[in-house]
Tab-separated table of C-alpha atoms in Angstrom:
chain	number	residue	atom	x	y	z
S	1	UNK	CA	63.088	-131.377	-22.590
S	2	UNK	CA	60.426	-134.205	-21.709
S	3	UNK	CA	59.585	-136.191	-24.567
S	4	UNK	CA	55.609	-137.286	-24.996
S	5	UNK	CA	55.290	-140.884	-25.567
S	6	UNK	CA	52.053	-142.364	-27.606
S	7	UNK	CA	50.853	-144.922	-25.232
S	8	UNK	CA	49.171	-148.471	-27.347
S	9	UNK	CA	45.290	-148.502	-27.284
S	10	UNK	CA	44.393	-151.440	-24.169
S	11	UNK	CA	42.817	-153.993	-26.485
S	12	UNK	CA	39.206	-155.116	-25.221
S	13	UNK	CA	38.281	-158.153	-23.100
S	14	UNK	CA	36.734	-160.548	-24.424
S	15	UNK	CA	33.157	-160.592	-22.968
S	16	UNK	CA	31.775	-164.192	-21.792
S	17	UNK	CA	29.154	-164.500	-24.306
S	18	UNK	CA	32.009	-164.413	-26.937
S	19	UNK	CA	34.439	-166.697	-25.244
S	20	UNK	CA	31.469	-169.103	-24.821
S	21	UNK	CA	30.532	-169.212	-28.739
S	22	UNK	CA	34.313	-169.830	-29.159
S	23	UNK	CA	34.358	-172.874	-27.092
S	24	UNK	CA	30.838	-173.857	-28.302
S	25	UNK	CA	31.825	-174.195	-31.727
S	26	UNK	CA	35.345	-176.286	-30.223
S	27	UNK	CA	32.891	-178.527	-28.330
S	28	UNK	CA	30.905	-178.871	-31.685
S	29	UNK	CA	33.745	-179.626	-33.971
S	30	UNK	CA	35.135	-181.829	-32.069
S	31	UNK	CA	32.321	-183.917	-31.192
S	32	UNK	CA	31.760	-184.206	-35.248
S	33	UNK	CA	35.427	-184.918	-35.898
S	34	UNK	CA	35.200	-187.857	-33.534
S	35	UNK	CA	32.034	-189.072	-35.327
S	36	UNK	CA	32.730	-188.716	-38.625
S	37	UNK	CA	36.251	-189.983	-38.593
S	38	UNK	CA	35.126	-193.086	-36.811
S	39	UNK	CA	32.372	-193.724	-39.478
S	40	UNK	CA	34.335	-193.746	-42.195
S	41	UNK	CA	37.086	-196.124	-40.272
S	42	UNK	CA	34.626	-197.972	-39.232
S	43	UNK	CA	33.200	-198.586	-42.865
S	44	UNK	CA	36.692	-199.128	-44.215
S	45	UNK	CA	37.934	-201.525	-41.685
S	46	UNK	CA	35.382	-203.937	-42.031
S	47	UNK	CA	35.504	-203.984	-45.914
S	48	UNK	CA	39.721	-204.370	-45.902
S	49	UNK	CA	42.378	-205.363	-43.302
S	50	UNK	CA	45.490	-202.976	-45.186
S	51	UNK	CA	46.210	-200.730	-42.145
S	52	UNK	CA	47.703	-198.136	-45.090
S	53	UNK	CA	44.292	-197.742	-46.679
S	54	UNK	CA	42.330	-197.531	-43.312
S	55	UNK	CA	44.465	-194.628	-42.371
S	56	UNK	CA	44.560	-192.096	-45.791
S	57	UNK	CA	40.509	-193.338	-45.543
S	58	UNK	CA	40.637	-191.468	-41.969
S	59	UNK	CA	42.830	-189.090	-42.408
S	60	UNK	CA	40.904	-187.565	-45.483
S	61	UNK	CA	37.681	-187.283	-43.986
S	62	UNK	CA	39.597	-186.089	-40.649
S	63	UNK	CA	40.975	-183.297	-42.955
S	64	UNK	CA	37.471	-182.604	-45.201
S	65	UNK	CA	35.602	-182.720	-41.847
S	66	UNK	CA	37.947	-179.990	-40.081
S	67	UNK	CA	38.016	-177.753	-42.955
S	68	UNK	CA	33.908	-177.936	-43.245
S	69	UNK	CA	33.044	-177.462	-39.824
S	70	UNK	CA	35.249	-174.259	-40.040
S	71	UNK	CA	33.891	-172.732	-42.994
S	72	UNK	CA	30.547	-173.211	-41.532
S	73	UNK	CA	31.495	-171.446	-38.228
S	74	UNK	CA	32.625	-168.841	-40.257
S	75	UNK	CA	29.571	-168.494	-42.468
S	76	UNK	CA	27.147	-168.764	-39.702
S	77	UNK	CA	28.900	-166.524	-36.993
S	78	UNK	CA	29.714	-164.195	-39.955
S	79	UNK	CA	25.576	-163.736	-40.413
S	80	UNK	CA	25.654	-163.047	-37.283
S	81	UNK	CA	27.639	-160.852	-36.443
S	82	UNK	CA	26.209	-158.632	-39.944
S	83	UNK	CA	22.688	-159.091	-38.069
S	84	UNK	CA	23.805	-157.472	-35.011
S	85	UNK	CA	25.621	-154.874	-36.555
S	86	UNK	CA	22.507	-154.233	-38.762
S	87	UNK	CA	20.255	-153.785	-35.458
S	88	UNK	CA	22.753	-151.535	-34.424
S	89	UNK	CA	22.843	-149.189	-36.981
S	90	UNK	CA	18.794	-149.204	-36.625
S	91	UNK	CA	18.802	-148.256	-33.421
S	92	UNK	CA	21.243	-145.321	-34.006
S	93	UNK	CA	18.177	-144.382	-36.360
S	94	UNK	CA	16.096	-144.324	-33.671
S	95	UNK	CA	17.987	-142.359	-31.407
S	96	UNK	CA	18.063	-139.928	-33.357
S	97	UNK	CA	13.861	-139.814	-35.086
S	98	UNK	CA	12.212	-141.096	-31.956
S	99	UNK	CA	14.008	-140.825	-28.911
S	100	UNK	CA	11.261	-140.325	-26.577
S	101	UNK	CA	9.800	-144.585	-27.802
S	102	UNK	CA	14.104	-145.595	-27.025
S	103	UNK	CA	13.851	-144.092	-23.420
S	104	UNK	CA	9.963	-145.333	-22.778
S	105	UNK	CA	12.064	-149.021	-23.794
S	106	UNK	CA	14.574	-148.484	-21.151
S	107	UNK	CA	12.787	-147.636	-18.527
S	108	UNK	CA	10.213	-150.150	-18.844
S	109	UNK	CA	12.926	-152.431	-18.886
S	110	UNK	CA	13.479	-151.407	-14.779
S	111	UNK	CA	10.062	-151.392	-14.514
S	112	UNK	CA	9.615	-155.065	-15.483
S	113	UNK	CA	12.764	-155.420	-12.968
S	114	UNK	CA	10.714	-154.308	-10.105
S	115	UNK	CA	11.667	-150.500	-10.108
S	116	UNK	CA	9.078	-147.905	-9.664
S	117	UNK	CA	8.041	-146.086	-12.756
S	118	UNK	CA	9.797	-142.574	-11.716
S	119	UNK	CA	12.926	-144.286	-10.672
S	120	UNK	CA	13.332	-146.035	-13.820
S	121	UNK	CA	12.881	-143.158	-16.172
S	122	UNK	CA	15.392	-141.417	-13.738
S	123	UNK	CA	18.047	-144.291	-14.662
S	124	UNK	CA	16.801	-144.432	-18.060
S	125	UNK	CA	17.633	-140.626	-18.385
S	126	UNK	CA	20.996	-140.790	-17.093
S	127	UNK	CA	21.703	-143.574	-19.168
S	128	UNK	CA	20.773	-142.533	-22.329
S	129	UNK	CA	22.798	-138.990	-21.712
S	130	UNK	CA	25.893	-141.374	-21.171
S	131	UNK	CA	25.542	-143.651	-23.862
S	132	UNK	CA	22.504	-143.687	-25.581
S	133	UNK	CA	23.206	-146.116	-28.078
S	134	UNK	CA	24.617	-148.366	-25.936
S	135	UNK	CA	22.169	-148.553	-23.403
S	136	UNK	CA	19.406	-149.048	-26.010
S	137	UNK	CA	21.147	-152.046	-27.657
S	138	UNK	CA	22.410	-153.680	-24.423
S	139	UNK	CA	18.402	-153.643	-23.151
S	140	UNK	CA	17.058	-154.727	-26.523
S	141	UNK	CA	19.259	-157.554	-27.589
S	142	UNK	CA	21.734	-157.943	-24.487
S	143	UNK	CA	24.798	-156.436	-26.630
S	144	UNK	CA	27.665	-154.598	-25.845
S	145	UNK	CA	29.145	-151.860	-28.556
S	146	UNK	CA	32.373	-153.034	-30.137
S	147	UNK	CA	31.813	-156.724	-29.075
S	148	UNK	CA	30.781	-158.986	-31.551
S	149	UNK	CA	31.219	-162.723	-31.915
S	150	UNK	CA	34.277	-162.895	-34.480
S	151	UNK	CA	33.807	-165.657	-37.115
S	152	UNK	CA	37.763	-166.209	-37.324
S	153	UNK	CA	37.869	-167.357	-33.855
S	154	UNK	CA	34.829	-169.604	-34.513
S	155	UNK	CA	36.515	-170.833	-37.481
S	156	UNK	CA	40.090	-171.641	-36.055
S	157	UNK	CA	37.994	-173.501	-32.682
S	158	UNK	CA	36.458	-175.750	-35.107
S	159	UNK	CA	39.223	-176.387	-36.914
S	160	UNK	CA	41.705	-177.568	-34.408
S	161	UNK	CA	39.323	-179.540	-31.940
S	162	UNK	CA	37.458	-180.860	-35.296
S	163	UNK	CA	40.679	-182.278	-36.320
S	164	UNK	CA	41.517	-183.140	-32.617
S	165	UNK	CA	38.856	-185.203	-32.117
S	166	UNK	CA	39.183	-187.048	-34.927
S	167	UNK	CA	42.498	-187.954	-34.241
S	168	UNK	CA	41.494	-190.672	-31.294
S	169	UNK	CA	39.171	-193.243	-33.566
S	170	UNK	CA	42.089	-192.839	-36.166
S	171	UNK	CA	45.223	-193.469	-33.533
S	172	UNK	CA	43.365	-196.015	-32.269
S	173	UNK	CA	42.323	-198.060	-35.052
S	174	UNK	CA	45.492	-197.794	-36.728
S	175	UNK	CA	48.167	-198.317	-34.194
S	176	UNK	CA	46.206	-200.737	-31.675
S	177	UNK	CA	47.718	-203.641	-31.934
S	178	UNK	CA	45.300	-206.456	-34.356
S	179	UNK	CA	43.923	-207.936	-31.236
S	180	UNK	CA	42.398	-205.187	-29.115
S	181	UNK	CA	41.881	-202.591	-32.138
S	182	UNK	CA	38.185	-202.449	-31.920
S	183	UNK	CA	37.099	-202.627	-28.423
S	184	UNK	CA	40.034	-200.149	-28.415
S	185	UNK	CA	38.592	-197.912	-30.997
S	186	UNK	CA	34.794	-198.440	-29.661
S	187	UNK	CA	36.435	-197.374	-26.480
S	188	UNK	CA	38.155	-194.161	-27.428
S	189	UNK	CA	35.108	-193.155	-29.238
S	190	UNK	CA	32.540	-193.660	-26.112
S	191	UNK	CA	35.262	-191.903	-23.634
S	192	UNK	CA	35.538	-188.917	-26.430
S	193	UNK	CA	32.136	-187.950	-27.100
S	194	UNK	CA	30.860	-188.723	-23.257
S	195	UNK	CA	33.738	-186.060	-22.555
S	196	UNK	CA	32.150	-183.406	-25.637
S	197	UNK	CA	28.586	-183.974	-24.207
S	198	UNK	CA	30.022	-183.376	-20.649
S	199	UNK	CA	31.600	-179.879	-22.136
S	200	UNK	CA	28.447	-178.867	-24.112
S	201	UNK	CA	25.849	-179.467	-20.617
S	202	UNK	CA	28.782	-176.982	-18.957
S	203	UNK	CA	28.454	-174.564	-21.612
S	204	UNK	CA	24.954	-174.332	-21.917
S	205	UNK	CA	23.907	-175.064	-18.193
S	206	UNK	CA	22.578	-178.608	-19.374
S	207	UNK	CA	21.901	-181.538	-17.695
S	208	UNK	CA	25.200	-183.367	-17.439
S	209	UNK	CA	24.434	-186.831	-17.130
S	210	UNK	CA	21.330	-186.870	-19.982
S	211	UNK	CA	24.026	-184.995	-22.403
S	212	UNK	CA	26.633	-187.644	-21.697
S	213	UNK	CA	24.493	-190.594	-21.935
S	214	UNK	CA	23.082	-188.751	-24.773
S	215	UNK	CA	26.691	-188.549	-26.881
S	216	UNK	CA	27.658	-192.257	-26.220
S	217	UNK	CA	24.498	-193.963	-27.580
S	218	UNK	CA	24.963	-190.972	-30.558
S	219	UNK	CA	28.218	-192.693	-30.661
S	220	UNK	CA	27.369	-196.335	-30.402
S	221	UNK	CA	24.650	-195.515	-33.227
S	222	UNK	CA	26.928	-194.281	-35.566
S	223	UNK	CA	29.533	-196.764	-35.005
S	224	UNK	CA	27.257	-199.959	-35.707
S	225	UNK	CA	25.395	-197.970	-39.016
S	226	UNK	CA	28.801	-197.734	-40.278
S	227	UNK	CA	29.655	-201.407	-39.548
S	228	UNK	CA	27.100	-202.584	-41.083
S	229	UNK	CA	27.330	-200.642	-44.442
S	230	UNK	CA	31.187	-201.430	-44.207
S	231	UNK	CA	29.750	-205.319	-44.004
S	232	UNK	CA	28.129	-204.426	-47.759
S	233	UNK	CA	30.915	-203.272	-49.244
């Protein structure tokens, strides 16, 4: 006697728009850590030499800075994702009171693609007998059903590379030895954010070089404000 096995749902793939907000929000948290954290150092330092204070100084705002940039992932990718759910649930509205205006969408959507008017309400037609709700939302707002960007993932990215970041102005400001600890420290910064503005022109099909230069005199900026108020302390 055979016995019938339950096979395990194939969970989805990811789709490329949202393993591209996860990274963006990595790329963006990390880029903050390292400038934040080094601001604060930078203030301390310069008002006390006690390596002890300097470091629960960095550490804290490593730690506040991690935990903010990933509640505000959350809360911003959460609206999100309730605004494309929203448009969602309109267009199943649609569908169903005014189907004729959802095809007359999809077709001119080939039609603006070059397609001749007959063709595209041909492939509009089969379409929208396939998967009418999906084809309307995909030509609409470029989204696919069941996808959406997930505001945990966001969260957790900015996080960890938040906190990652932060960690090279505060390793190298407290364990550099007395004599090389800030060039060391003004290095580490310009290396870490030239590498986050290198990441964020690749994720967003920027211009590498103007991000990059762009980061380090960010960087350079925010590490001479915070010398100087760490001067009037």
């Amino acid at each position: 006697m055979k016995t019938m096995t339950m096979s395990k749902p194939k969970k989805q793939k990811k789709t490329m728009a949202e393993r591209s907000n996860t990274l963006r929000a990595g790329v963006l948290g990390s880029n903050d850590g390292i400038l934040t954290v080094v601001g604060v150092l930078f203030s301390v330092a310069v008002a006390t030499t006690n390596t002890f204070t300097i470091f629960i100084a960095g550490l804290s705002d490593l730690l506040a800075c991690a935990f903010s940039m990933a509640s505000g992932e959350y809360a911003s990718v959460s609206s999100q994702k309730d605004t494309e759910r929203a448009a969602i649930e309109k267009e199943r509205e649609l569908i169903k009171s005014d189907f004729q205006s959802e095809l007359d969408v999809v077709a001119n959507y080939y039609v603006d693609r070059g397609v001749t008017k007959e063709t595209s309400y041909k492939i509009a037609k089969e379409l929208m007998d396939q998967d009418a709700l999906g084809t309307v939302v995909r030509v609409k707002y470029d989204l696919e059903l069941g996808h959406y960007m997930s505001p945990w993932d966001a969260a957790f990215s900015s996080l960890v590379s938040a906190a990652s970041g932060g960690i090279f102005p505060l390793v190298a400001m407290t364990l550099l030895p007395a004599s090389i600890k800030w060039p060391g420290t003004i290095l580490a910064v310009t290396l870490s954010v030239g590498l986050t503005g290198f990441l964020s022109a690749k994720l967003g099909d920027g211009l590498v070089k103007t991000a990059i230069i762009r980061n380090i005199i960010v960087g350079l900026i925010t590490m001479a404000i915070h010398y100087s108020v760490g001067l009037m302390l």
